[in-house]
Short mmCIF file of C-alpha atoms and ligand atoms in Angstrom, two decimals:
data_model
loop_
_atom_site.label_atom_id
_atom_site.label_comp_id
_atom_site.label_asym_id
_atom_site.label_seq_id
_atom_site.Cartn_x
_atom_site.Cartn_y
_atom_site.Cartn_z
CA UNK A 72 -14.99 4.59 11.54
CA UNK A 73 -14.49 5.47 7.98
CA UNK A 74 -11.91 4.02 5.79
CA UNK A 75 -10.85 5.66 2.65
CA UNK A 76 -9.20 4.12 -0.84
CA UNK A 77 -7.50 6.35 -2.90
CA UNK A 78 -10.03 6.05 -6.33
CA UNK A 79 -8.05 7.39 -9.03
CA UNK A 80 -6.34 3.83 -10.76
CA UNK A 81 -5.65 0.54 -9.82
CA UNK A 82 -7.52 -2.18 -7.87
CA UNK A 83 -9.22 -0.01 -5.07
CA UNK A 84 -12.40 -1.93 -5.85
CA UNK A 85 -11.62 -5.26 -4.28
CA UNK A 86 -9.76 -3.58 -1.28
CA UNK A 87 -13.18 -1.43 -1.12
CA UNK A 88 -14.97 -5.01 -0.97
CA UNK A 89 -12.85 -6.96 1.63
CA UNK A 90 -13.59 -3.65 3.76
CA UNK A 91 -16.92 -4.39 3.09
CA UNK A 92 -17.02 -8.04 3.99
CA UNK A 93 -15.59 -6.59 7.78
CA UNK A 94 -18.92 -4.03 7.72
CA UNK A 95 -16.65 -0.91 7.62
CA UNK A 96 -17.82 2.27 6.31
CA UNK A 97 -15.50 2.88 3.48
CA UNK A 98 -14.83 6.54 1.34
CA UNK A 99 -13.63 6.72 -2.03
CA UNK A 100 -11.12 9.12 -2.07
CA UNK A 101 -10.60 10.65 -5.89
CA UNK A 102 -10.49 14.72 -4.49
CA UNK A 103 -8.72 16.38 -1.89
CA UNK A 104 -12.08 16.81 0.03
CA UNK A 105 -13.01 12.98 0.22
CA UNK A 106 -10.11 12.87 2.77
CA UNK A 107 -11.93 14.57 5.38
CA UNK A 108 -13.08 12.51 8.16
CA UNK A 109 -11.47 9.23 6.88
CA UNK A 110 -10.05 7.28 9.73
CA UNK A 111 -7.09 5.40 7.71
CA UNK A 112 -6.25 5.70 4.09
CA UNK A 113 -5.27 3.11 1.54
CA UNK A 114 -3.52 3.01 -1.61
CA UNK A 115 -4.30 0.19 -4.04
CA UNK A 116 -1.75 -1.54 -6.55
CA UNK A 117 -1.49 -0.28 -9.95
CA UNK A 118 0.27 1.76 -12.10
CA UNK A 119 2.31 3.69 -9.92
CA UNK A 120 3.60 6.72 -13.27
CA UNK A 121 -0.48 7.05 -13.52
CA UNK A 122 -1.00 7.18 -9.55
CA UNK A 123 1.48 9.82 -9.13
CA UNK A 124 0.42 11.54 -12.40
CA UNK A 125 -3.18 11.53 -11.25
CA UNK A 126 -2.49 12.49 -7.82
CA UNK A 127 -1.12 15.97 -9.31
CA UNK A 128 -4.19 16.12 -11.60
CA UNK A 129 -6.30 16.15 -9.14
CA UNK A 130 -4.15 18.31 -6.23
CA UNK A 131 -3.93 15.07 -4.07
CA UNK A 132 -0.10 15.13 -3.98
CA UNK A 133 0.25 17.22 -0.35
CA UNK A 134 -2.87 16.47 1.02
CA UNK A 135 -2.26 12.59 1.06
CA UNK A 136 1.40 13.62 2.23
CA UNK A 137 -0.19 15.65 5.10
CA UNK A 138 -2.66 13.31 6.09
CA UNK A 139 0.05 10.63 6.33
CA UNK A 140 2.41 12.81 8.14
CA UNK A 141 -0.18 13.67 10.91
CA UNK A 142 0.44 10.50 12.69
CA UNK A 143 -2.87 8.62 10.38
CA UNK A 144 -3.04 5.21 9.55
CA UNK A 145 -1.69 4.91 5.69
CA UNK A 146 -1.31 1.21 3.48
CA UNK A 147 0.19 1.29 0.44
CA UNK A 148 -0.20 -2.24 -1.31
CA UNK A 149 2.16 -2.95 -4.91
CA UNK A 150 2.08 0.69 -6.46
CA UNK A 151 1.17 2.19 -3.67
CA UNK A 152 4.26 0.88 -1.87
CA UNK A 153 6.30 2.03 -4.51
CA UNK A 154 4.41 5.57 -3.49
CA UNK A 155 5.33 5.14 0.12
CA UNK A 156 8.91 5.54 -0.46
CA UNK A 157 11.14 7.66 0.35
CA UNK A 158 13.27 7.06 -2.89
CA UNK A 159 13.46 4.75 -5.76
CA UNK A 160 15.82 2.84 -7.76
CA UNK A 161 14.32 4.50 -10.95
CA UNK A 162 14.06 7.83 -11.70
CA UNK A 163 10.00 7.62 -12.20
CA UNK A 164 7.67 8.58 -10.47
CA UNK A 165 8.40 10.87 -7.98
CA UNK A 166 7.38 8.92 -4.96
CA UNK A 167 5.75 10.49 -1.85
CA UNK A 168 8.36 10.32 0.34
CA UNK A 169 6.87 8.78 3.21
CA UNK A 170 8.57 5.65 4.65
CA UNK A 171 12.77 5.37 5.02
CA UNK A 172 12.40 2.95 2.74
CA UNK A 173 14.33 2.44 -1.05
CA UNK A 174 12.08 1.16 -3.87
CA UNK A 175 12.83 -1.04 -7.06
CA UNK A 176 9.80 -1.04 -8.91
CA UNK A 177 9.14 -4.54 -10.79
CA UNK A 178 11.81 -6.24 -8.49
CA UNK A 179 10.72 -9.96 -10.06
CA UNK A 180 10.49 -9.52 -14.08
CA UNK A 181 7.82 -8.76 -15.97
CA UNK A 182 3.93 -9.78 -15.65
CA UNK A 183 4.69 -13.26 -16.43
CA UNK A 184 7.15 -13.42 -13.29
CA UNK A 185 4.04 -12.69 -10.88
CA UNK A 186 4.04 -15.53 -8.24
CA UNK A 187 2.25 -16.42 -5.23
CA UNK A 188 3.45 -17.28 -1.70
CA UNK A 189 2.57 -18.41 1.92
CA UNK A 190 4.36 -15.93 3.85
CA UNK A 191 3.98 -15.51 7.83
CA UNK A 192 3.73 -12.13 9.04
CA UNK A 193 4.70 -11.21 12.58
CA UNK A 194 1.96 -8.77 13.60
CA UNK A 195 -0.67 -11.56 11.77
CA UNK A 196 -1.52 -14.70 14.26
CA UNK A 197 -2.18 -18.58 12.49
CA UNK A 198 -1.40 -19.34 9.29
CA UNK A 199 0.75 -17.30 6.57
CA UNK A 200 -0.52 -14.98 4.42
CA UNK A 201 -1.29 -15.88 1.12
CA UNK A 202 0.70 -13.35 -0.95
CA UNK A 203 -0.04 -12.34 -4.76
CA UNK A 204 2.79 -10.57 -5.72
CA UNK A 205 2.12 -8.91 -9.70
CA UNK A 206 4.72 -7.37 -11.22
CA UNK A 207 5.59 -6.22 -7.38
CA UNK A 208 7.85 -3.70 -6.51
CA UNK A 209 11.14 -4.82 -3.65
CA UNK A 210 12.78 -3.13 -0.78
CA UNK A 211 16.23 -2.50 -1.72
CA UNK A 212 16.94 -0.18 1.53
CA UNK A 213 15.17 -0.18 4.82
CA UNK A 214 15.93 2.33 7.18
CA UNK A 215 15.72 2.98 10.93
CA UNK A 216 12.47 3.01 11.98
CA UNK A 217 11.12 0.93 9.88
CA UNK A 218 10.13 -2.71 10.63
CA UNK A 219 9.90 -5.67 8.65
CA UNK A 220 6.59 -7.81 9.26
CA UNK A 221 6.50 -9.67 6.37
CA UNK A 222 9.33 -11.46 4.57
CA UNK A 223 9.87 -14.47 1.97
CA UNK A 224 11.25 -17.56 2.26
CA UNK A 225 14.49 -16.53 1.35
CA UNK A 226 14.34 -13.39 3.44
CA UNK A 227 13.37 -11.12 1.23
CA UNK A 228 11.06 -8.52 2.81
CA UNK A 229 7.95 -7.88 1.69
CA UNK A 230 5.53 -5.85 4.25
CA UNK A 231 7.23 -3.14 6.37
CA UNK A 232 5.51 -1.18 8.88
CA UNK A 233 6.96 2.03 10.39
CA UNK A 234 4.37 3.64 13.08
CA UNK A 235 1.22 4.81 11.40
CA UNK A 236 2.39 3.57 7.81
CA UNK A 237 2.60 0.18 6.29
CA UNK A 238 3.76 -0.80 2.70
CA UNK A 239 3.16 -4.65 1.40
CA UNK A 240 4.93 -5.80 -2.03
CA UNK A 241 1.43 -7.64 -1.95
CA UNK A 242 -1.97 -7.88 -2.40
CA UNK A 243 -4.31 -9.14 0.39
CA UNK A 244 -7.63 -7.78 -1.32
CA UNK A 245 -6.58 -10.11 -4.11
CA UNK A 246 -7.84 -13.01 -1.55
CA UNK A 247 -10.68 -13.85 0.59
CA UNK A 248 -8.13 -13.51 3.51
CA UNK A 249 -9.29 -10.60 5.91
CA UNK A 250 -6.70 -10.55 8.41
CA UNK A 251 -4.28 -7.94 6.72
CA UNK A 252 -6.83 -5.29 6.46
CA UNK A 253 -7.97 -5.71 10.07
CA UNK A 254 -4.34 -5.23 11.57
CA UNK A 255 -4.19 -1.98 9.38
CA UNK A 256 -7.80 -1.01 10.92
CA UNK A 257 -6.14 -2.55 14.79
CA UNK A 258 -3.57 0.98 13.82
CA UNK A 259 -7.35 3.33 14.26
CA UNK A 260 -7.18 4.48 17.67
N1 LIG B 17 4.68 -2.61 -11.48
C1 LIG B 17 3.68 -1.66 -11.10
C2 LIG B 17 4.26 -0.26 -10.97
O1 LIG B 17 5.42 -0.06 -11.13
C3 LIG B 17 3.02 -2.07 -9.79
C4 LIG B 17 2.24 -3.35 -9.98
C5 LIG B 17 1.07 -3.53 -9.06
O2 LIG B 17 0.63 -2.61 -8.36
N2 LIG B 17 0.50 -4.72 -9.08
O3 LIG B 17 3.54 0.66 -10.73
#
């Protein structure tokens, strides 16, 4: 089994080393031809304008959009949440349409607003998560189809899965916390 992280921005190294902790076999993906053979895709946090802008560099727009929409497994943590969606509450970047989900990039304030929280998730057994959410991005519409795994205290949700694809407001390869990335590698068949 091969799991890929998109290579082009962002923190793709430490989700590249918690894959590495669970001895998977892991593919940078920075070209359209690094997608072959990768069982389940990833797309770090970041800075979603220079995701999308460097997915059209580097003709990795449809392919990820293809690979996603033939039923693969596809995570999109922070930015790549905000790339998930189907639309967003500003009017950049272009997201990838994915998920029936709305988008509202930098939902909690600025970089000194980034907070952390125990949160459970319902597809996760014992203890909550520990969340890092930086400068993270919030659901403001979630659509049929789409189900909400992860919330806050207050409700707020924060993970969504809908079949092969799941978006997390998020970062679990910010801790030493495995258990997110093997539910996402539980989605291989
Ligand atoms: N605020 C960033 C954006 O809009 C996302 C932040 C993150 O990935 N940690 O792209």
């Amino acid at each position: 089994m091969i799991i890929g992280v998109m290579a082009v921005q962002g923190d793709f190294s430490e989700h590249l080393a918690t894959l590495k902790t669970l001895n998977v076999q892991t593919q940078e993906v920075r070209l359209p031809k690094d997608l072959e053979g990768v069982d389940g895709l990833i797309i770090p946090g970041g800075e979603s304008t220079t995701l999308r802008k460097l997915f059209d560099i580097y003709k990795l727009t449809d392919p990820i959009k293809r690979y996603a929409q033939s039923g693969n497994p596809i995570w999109g943590t922070c930015a790549g949440m905000i790339m998930m969606a189907q639309t967003l509450t500003d009017d950049r970047p272009e997201p990838l349409n994915l998920m029936n989900v709305t988008v509202k990039r930098n939902a909690y304030g600025r970089q000194l607003n980034s907070f952390e929280a125990d949160i459970p998730v319902s597809v996760i057994k014992g203890n909550p998560i520990h969340a890092i959410f930086i400068r993270a991005p919030s659901f403001t519409y979630i659509g049929e189809n789409v189900e909400v795994i992860g919330k806050l205290n207050d409700g707020t949700p924060v993970a969504v899965k809908q079949d092969n694809m799941l978006a997390t407001a998020f970062h679990p390869e910010l801790t030493n916390d495995v258990r997110f990335h093997k539910f996402f590698i539980s989605l291989i068949k």
